[in-house]
PDB file of C-alpha atoms in Angstrom:
ATOM      1  CA  MET A  16     -31.533  -8.056   1.657  1.00 54.00           C
ATOM      2  CA  THR A  17     -35.519  -7.013   1.792  1.00 58.00           C
ATOM      3  CA  SER A  18     -35.997  -3.151   2.217  1.00 61.00           C
ATOM      4  CA  VAL A  19     -38.476  -1.773   4.981  1.00 54.00           C
ATOM      5  CA  ASP A  20     -40.263   1.305   4.049  1.00 62.00           C
ATOM      6  CA  PRO A  21     -40.733   3.629   6.882  1.00 60.00           C
ATOM      7  CA  ASP A  22     -44.322   2.386   8.116  1.00 65.00           C
ATOM      8  CA  GLN A  23     -43.024  -0.850   8.477  1.00 68.00           C
ATOM      9  CA  ALA A  24     -40.111   0.236  10.315  1.00 62.00           C
ATOM     10  CA  ARG A  25     -42.287   2.373  12.868  1.00 64.00           C
ATOM     11  CA  ARG A  26     -44.538  -0.627  13.457  1.00 69.00           C
ATOM     12  CA  LEU A  27     -41.834  -3.010  13.993  1.00 68.00           C
ATOM     13  CA  LEU A  28     -40.127  -0.531  16.377  1.00 63.00           C
ATOM     14  CA  GLU A  29     -43.438  -0.207  18.434  1.00 66.00           C
ATOM     15  CA  ARG A  30     -43.576  -3.858  19.096  1.00 69.00           C
ATOM     16  CA  GLU A  31     -40.035  -3.931  20.237  1.00 63.00           C
ATOM     17  CA  LEU A  32     -40.632  -1.567  22.441  1.00 58.00           C
ATOM     18  CA  GLU A  33     -43.791  -3.046  23.708  1.00 63.00           C
ATOM     19  CA  ARG A  34     -41.464  -6.019  25.311  1.00 62.00           C
ATOM     20  CA  GLY A  35     -41.150  -5.997  28.724  1.00 55.00           C
ATOM     21  CA  GLU A  36     -38.003  -5.453  29.227  1.00 54.00           C
ATOM     22  CA  TYR A  37     -38.283  -2.004  27.718  1.00 52.00           C
ATOM     23  CA  SER A  38     -41.147  -1.041  30.486  1.00 52.00           C
ATOM     24  CA  GLY A  39     -38.570   0.631  32.296  1.00 52.00           C
ATOM     25  CA  ALA A  40     -38.138   3.073  29.208  1.00 53.00           C
ATOM     26  CA  HIS A  41     -41.255   4.169  28.931  1.00 57.00           C
ATOM     27  CA  VAL A  42     -42.248   7.894  29.153  1.00 61.00           C
ATOM     28  CA  THR A  43     -43.455   8.760  32.749  1.00 64.00           C
ATOM     29  CA  TRP A  44     -45.791  11.687  33.579  1.00 65.00           C
ATOM     30  CA  TRP A  45     -42.944  13.596  35.248  1.00 64.00           C
ATOM     31  CA  ASP A  46     -41.100  13.173  31.584  1.00 65.00           C
ATOM     32  CA  ARG A  47     -43.977  14.266  29.866  1.00 71.00           C
ATOM     33  CA  ALA A  48     -44.119  17.294  32.321  1.00 68.00           C
ATOM     34  CA  SER A  49     -40.950  18.510  31.939  1.00 63.00           C
ATOM     35  CA  GLN A  50     -40.868  18.514  28.430  1.00 69.00           C
ATOM     36  CA  ASP A  51     -44.120  20.788  28.507  1.00 71.00           C
ATOM     37  CA  VAL A  52     -42.021  22.953  30.969  1.00 60.00           C
ATOM     38  CA  LEU A  53     -39.129  23.088  28.393  1.00 61.00           C
ATOM     39  CA  ALA A  54     -41.516  23.477  25.693  1.00 66.00           C
ATOM     40  CA  TRP A  55     -43.231  26.438  27.553  1.00 63.00           C
ATOM     41  CA  PHE A  56     -39.671  28.234  27.938  1.00 56.00           C
ATOM     42  CA  SER A  57     -38.826  27.552  24.454  1.00 60.00           C
ATOM     43  CA  SER A  58     -41.743  29.656  23.416  1.00 61.00           C
ATOM     44  CA  LEU A  59     -40.674  32.578  24.957  1.00 55.00           C
ATOM     45  CA  ARG A  60     -38.154  33.460  22.416  1.00 53.00           C
ATOM     46  CA  PRO A  61     -37.300  31.674  19.211  1.00 51.00           C
ATOM     47  CA  ASP A  62     -33.877  31.066  19.854  1.00 52.00           C
ATOM     48  CA  GLY A  63     -34.814  28.380  22.116  1.00 49.00           C
ATOM     49  CA  VAL A  64     -33.545  26.988  25.730  1.00 49.00           C
ATOM     50  CA  GLY A  65     -30.135  27.796  26.449  1.00 52.00           C
ATOM     51  CA  GLY A  66     -30.130  30.570  24.430  1.00 55.00           C
ATOM     52  CA  VAL A  67     -28.950  34.017  24.910  1.00 54.00           C
ATOM     53  CA  GLY A  68     -32.511  35.534  24.314  1.00 58.00           C
ATOM     54  CA  LEU A  69     -33.958  33.319  26.704  1.00 55.00           C
ATOM     55  CA  SER A  70     -31.602  33.687  29.417  1.00 58.00           C
ATOM     56  CA  ARG A  71     -32.123  37.781  29.209  1.00 61.00           C
ATOM     57  CA  THR A  72     -36.110  37.247  29.435  1.00 64.00           C
ATOM     58  CA  LEU A  73     -35.579  35.247  32.551  1.00 63.00           C
ATOM     59  CA  LEU A  74     -33.367  37.359  34.048  1.00 57.00           C
ATOM     60  CA  VAL A  75     -35.785  40.558  32.994  1.00 59.00           C
ATOM     61  CA  VAL A  76     -38.673  38.613  34.543  1.00 66.00           C
ATOM     62  CA  ALA A  77     -36.781  37.463  37.896  1.00 58.00           C
ATOM     63  CA  ILE A  78     -35.668  41.309  38.602  1.00 68.00           C
ATOM     64  CA  VAL A  79     -39.230  42.253  37.931  1.00 66.00           C
ATOM     65  CA  VAL A  80     -40.757  40.072  40.611  1.00 64.00           C
ATOM     66  CA  LEU A  81     -38.068  40.950  42.885  1.00 64.00           C
ATOM     67  CA  VAL A  82     -38.553  44.487  42.978  1.00 67.00           C
ATOM     68  CA  ALA A  83     -42.226  44.025  43.096  1.00 67.00           C
ATOM     69  CA  VAL A  84     -41.619  42.036  46.269  1.00 58.00           C
ATOM     70  CA  VAL A  85     -39.609  44.936  47.392  1.00 59.00           C
ATOM     71  CA  VAL A  86     -42.054  47.431  46.730  1.00 60.00           C
ATOM     72  CA  LEU A  87     -44.896  45.383  48.070  1.00 62.00           C
ATOM     73  CA  VAL A  88     -42.729  45.165  51.292  1.00 51.00           C
ATOM     74  CA  VAL A  89     -41.985  48.645  51.905  1.00 52.00           C
ATOM     75  CA  VAL A  90     -45.586  49.960  51.247  1.00 50.00           C
ATOM     76  CA  SER A  91     -47.225  47.311  53.467  1.00 51.00           C
ATOM     77  CA  ARG A  92     -44.446  47.336  56.293  1.00 48.00           C
ATOM     78  CA  GLY A  93     -42.153  50.441  55.703  1.00 49.00           C
ATOM     79  CA  LEU A  94     -44.518  53.088  55.608  1.00 50.00           C
ATOM     80  CA  PRO A  95     -46.982  52.522  58.357  1.00 49.00           C
ATOM     81  CA  ARG A  96     -44.081  51.890  60.724  1.00 46.00           C
ATOM     82  CA  ARG A  97     -42.567  55.316  60.053  1.00 49.00           C
ATOM     83  CA  ARG A  98     -45.998  56.810  60.547  1.00 49.00           C
ATOM     84  CA  ALA A  99     -46.643  54.924  63.996  1.00 46.00           C
ATOM     85  CA  ARG A 100     -43.498  57.076  65.010  1.00 50.00           C
ATOM     86  CA  LEU A 101     -45.640  60.188  64.580  1.00 48.00           C
ATOM     87  CA  ARG A 102     -46.898  60.419  68.280  1.00 52.00           C
ATOM     88  CA  ALA A 103     -49.084  62.878  69.458  1.00 46.00           C
ATOM     89  CA  ASP A 104     -46.023  64.190  71.600  1.00 49.00           C
ATOM     90  CA  ASP A 105     -43.542  64.019  68.779  1.00 54.00           C
ATOM     91  CA  VAL A 106     -45.778  66.900  66.812  1.00 58.00           C
ATOM     92  CA  ARG A 107     -45.230  70.079  68.046  1.00 73.00           C
ATOM     93  CA  GLY A 108     -46.867  73.493  66.922  1.00 79.00           C
ATOM     94  CA  VAL A 109     -46.939  74.728  63.434  1.00 85.00           C
ATOM     95  CA  LEU A 110     -45.320  78.016  64.547  1.00 84.00           C
ATOM     96  CA  ASP A 111     -42.051  78.185  66.164  1.00 79.00           C
ATOM     97  CA  ASP A 112     -42.173  80.331  69.225  1.00 74.00           C
ATOM     98  CA  ASP A 113     -39.663  82.783  68.013  1.00 80.00           C
ATOM     99  CA  ASP A 114     -41.488  83.162  64.830  1.00 84.00           C
ATOM    100  CA  LEU A 115     -43.046  86.541  64.600  1.00 87.00           C
ATOM    101  CA  ARG A 116     -43.096  87.114  61.254  1.00 90.00           C
ATOM    102  CA  SER A 117     -46.510  88.264  59.715  1.00 92.00           C
ATOM    103  CA  ALA A 118     -48.905  86.029  57.249  1.00 93.00           C
ATOM    104  CA  ALA A 119     -48.110  88.133  54.418  1.00 95.00           C
ATOM    105  CA  THR A 120     -44.129  87.584  55.025  1.00 96.00           C
ATOM    106  CA  ILE A 121     -44.450  84.053  55.514  1.00 94.00           C
ATOM    107  CA  ALA A 122     -46.473  83.652  52.308  1.00 95.00           C
ATOM    108  CA  SER A 123     -44.091  85.447  50.326  1.00 96.00           C
ATOM    109  CA  ALA A 124     -41.511  83.050  51.495  1.00 96.00           C
ATOM    110  CA  ALA A 125     -43.556  80.316  50.548  1.00 96.00           C
ATOM    111  CA  ARG A 126     -44.419  81.544  46.787  1.00 97.00           C
ATOM    112  CA  ALA A 127     -40.592  82.087  46.640  1.00 97.00           C
ATOM    113  CA  ALA A 128     -39.630  78.608  47.595  1.00 96.00           C
ATOM    114  CA  MET A 129     -42.738  77.701  44.892  1.00 96.00           C
ATOM    115  CA  ARG A 130     -40.617  79.571  42.162  1.00 96.00           C
ATOM    116  CA  ASP A 131     -37.205  77.891  43.227  1.00 95.00           C
ATOM    117  CA  GLY A 132     -38.822  74.969  42.985  1.00 95.00           C
ATOM    118  CA  ASP A 133     -38.306  73.784  46.729  1.00 96.00           C
ATOM    119  CA  TRP A 134     -41.796  71.865  47.306  1.00 96.00           C
ATOM    120  CA  SER A 135     -41.216  70.662  50.804  1.00 96.00           C
ATOM    121  CA  THR A 136     -39.907  74.737  51.889  1.00 96.00           C
ATOM    122  CA  ALA A 137     -43.190  75.862  49.687  1.00 97.00           C
ATOM    123  CA  VAL A 138     -45.658  73.145  52.105  1.00 96.00           C
ATOM    124  CA  LEU A 139     -44.024  74.494  55.508  1.00 96.00           C
ATOM    125  CA  GLU A 140     -44.068  78.061  54.673  1.00 96.00           C
ATOM    126  CA  GLY A 141     -47.468  77.856  53.111  1.00 96.00           C
ATOM    127  CA  TYR A 142     -49.506  76.097  56.034  1.00 96.00           C
ATOM    128  CA  ARG A 143     -47.907  78.513  58.372  1.00 94.00           C
ATOM    129  CA  ALA A 144     -49.125  81.333  56.235  1.00 95.00           C
ATOM    130  CA  VAL A 145     -52.476  79.806  56.823  1.00 95.00           C
ATOM    131  CA  ALA A 146     -51.938  79.776  61.027  1.00 93.00           C
ATOM    132  CA  ARG A 147     -50.602  82.920  61.100  1.00 92.00           C
ATOM    133  CA  GLY A 148     -53.478  84.496  58.794  1.00 93.00           C
ATOM    134  CA  LEU A 149     -56.019  82.884  60.789  1.00 92.00           C
ATOM    135  CA  GLY A 150     -54.338  84.071  64.039  1.00 90.00           C
ATOM    136  CA  GLU A 151     -54.413  87.897  62.774  1.00 91.00           C
ATOM    137  CA  ARG A 152     -58.307  87.476  61.777  1.00 91.00           C
ATOM    138  CA  ASP A 153     -58.805  86.302  65.210  1.00 89.00           C
ATOM    139  CA  LEU A 154     -60.666  83.397  63.783  1.00 89.00           C
ATOM    140  CA  VAL A 155     -58.399  80.631  65.053  1.00 84.00           C
ATOM    141  CA  PRO A 156     -55.970  81.680  67.955  1.00 75.00           C
ATOM    142  CA  ASP A 157     -52.504  81.994  67.359  1.00 66.00           C
ATOM    143  CA  VAL A 158     -51.704  79.971  70.022  1.00 64.00           C
ATOM    144  CA  PRO A 159     -47.970  78.456  70.589  1.00 64.00           C
ATOM    145  CA  GLY A 160     -48.195  74.793  70.081  1.00 74.00           C
ATOM    146  CA  ALA A 161     -51.077  74.188  68.003  1.00 85.00           C
ATOM    147  CA  THR A 162     -50.521  71.768  65.511  1.00 91.00           C
ATOM    148  CA  ALA A 163     -51.721  71.741  61.875  1.00 93.00           C
ATOM    149  CA  GLY A 164     -54.069  69.133  62.641  1.00 93.00           C
ATOM    150  CA  ALA A 165     -55.882  70.923  65.481  1.00 92.00           C
ATOM    151  CA  ILE A 166     -55.462  74.043  63.385  1.00 94.00           C
ATOM    152  CA  ALA A 167     -57.461  72.691  60.206  1.00 95.00           C
ATOM    153  CA  VAL A 168     -60.325  70.963  62.903  1.00 94.00           C
ATOM    154  CA  ARG A 169     -61.186  74.637  64.257  1.00 93.00           C
ATOM    155  CA  ALA A 170     -60.672  76.832  60.934  1.00 94.00           C
ATOM    156  CA  SER A 171     -62.989  74.365  59.459  1.00 95.00           C
ATOM    157  CA  ARG A 172     -65.728  75.876  61.907  1.00 94.00           C
ATOM    158  CA  PRO A 173     -65.774  79.464  60.303  1.00 94.00           C
ATOM    159  CA  PHE A 174     -64.694  77.901  56.746  1.00 96.00           C
ATOM    160  CA  PRO A 175     -66.615  74.716  56.283  1.00 95.00           C
ATOM    161  CA  ALA A 176     -66.237  74.745  52.456  1.00 95.00           C
ATOM    162  CA  PHE A 177     -62.635  74.995  53.063  1.00 96.00           C
ATOM    163  CA  ARG A 178     -62.768  71.661  55.492  1.00 96.00           C
ATOM    164  CA  ASP A 179     -61.391  68.972  52.888  1.00 96.00           C
ATOM    165  CA  ASP A 180     -58.779  71.312  51.594  1.00 97.00           C
ATOM    166  CA  LEU A 181     -57.390  72.119  55.329  1.00 97.00           C
ATOM    167  CA  HIS A 182     -57.114  68.758  56.183  1.00 97.00           C
ATOM    168  CA  ARG A 183     -55.370  67.544  53.250  1.00 97.00           C
ATOM    169  CA  ALA A 184     -52.696  70.802  53.526  1.00 96.00           C
ATOM    170  CA  ALA A 185     -52.345  69.599  57.045  1.00 96.00           C
ATOM    171  CA  THR A 186     -51.544  66.243  56.146  1.00 96.00           C
ATOM    172  CA  THR A 187     -49.099  67.226  53.779  1.00 96.00           C
ATOM    173  CA  PHE A 188     -47.567  69.602  56.388  1.00 96.00           C
ATOM    174  CA  ASP A 189     -47.214  66.778  58.981  1.00 94.00           C
ATOM    175  CA  ASP A 190     -45.674  64.585  56.274  1.00 94.00           C
ATOM    176  CA  VAL A 191     -42.921  66.803  55.226  1.00 94.00           C
ATOM    177  CA  ARG A 192     -42.075  68.297  58.735  1.00 91.00           C
ATOM    178  CA  TYR A 193     -42.226  65.175  60.716  1.00 89.00           C
ATOM    179  CA  LEU A 194     -42.085  61.978  58.642  1.00 91.00           C
ATOM    180  CA  GLY A 195     -39.372  63.684  56.161  1.00 89.00           C
ATOM    181  CA  LEU A 196     -41.145  62.554  53.417  1.00 92.00           C
ATOM    182  CA  ASP A 197     -40.605  64.224  50.103  1.00 91.00           C
ATOM    183  CA  THR A 198     -43.249  66.008  48.177  1.00 94.00           C
ATOM    184  CA  ASP A 199     -44.292  67.431  44.888  1.00 95.00           C
ATOM    185  CA  GLU A 200     -45.404  70.662  42.850  1.00 96.00           C
ATOM    186  CA  ALA A 201     -48.908  69.476  42.918  1.00 96.00           C
ATOM    187  CA  ALA A 202     -49.008  69.258  46.592  1.00 96.00           C
ATOM    188  CA  ALA A 203     -47.271  72.434  47.257  1.00 96.00           C
ATOM    189  CA  ARG A 204     -49.544  74.219  44.907  1.00 97.00           C
ATOM    190  CA  GLN A 205     -52.548  72.980  46.843  1.00 97.00           C
ATOM    191  CA  VAL A 206     -51.201  74.298  49.929  1.00 97.00           C
ATOM    192  CA  LEU A 207     -50.403  77.544  48.582  1.00 97.00           C
ATOM    193  CA  ASP A 208     -53.933  77.892  46.504  1.00 97.00           C
ATOM    194  CA  THR A 209     -55.718  76.920  49.925  1.00 97.00           C
ATOM    195  CA  GLU A 210     -53.714  80.211  51.924  1.00 96.00           C
ATOM    196  CA  ASP A 211     -54.522  82.315  49.037  1.00 96.00           C
ATOM    197  CA  ARG A 212     -57.994  81.269  48.572  1.00 96.00           C
ATOM    198  CA  LEU A 213     -58.862  81.400  52.438  1.00 95.00           C
ATOM    199  CA  ARG A 214     -57.007  84.747  53.252  1.00 93.00           C
ATOM    200  CA  THR A 215     -59.943  86.482  51.347  1.00 92.00           C
ATOM    201  CA  ALA A 216     -62.853  84.293  52.079  1.00 94.00           C
ATOM    202  CA  ARG A 217     -65.338  85.185  54.386  1.00 94.00           C
ATOM    203  CA  PRO A 218     -66.128  83.258  57.355  1.00 93.00           C
ATOM    204  CA  VAL A 219     -69.410  82.037  58.239  1.00 92.00           C
ATOM    205  CA  ARG A 220     -70.937  83.492  61.414  1.00 78.00           C
ATOM    206  CA  THR A 221     -70.299  81.504  64.704  1.00 67.00           C
ATOM    207  CA  ASP A 222     -70.858  81.896  68.111  1.00 61.00           C
ATOM    208  CA  GLY A 223     -67.481  83.146  69.199  1.00 53.00           C
ATOM    209  CA  PRO A 224     -63.806  82.319  68.113  1.00 48.00           C
ATOM    210  CA  VAL A 225     -62.602  78.938  68.019  1.00 50.00           C
ATOM    211  CA  VAL A 226     -60.904  78.448  71.102  1.00 48.00           C
ATOM    212  CA  PRO A 227     -58.314  75.493  71.559  1.00 43.00           C
ATOM    213  CA  ALA A 228     -59.742  72.314  73.154  1.00 41.00           C
TER     214      ALA A 228
END
């Protein structure tokens, strides 16, 4: 029996496969695409397709994608809906009608909350101290029902340099009180720092006290 070397065997096989009856077995574009995809998956981990490592990798990828989608939905839809509930008739005054504490007393409560790590209470009491302090100095009337935003607008007139700080503190106050959002140390410290600097700041000359609109 005559032996056939590998090259001759390959050529004979190629000629045989070129016959019409084998045309249905030719590799299609779908076969090539499938092989490419499988090869890509195999390249993710050295243990190849079907390996435990690849399964874990795909699971992690799927979880990350799912979490990303959930976060995007919450950020794009959840938060605006919560903020939409913050209507004008839902927002009450910074100071309750029966809150007769002095600015110093409220500020002391804010600093105590800050030391205890109670950032939300520090924000609320800190901004209340701002409002009461402005009222005690007759710079912004201490009117029942004055909102955090209204106080920030009126206080910006005698203290224009504090405009951004006041509006930032007012927004934090509303987020904590009416939206129930969590806050952090940095936000609480910003409110208390604004109260501390505002307490000793000299107001600019105005035509008169800032009265409610």
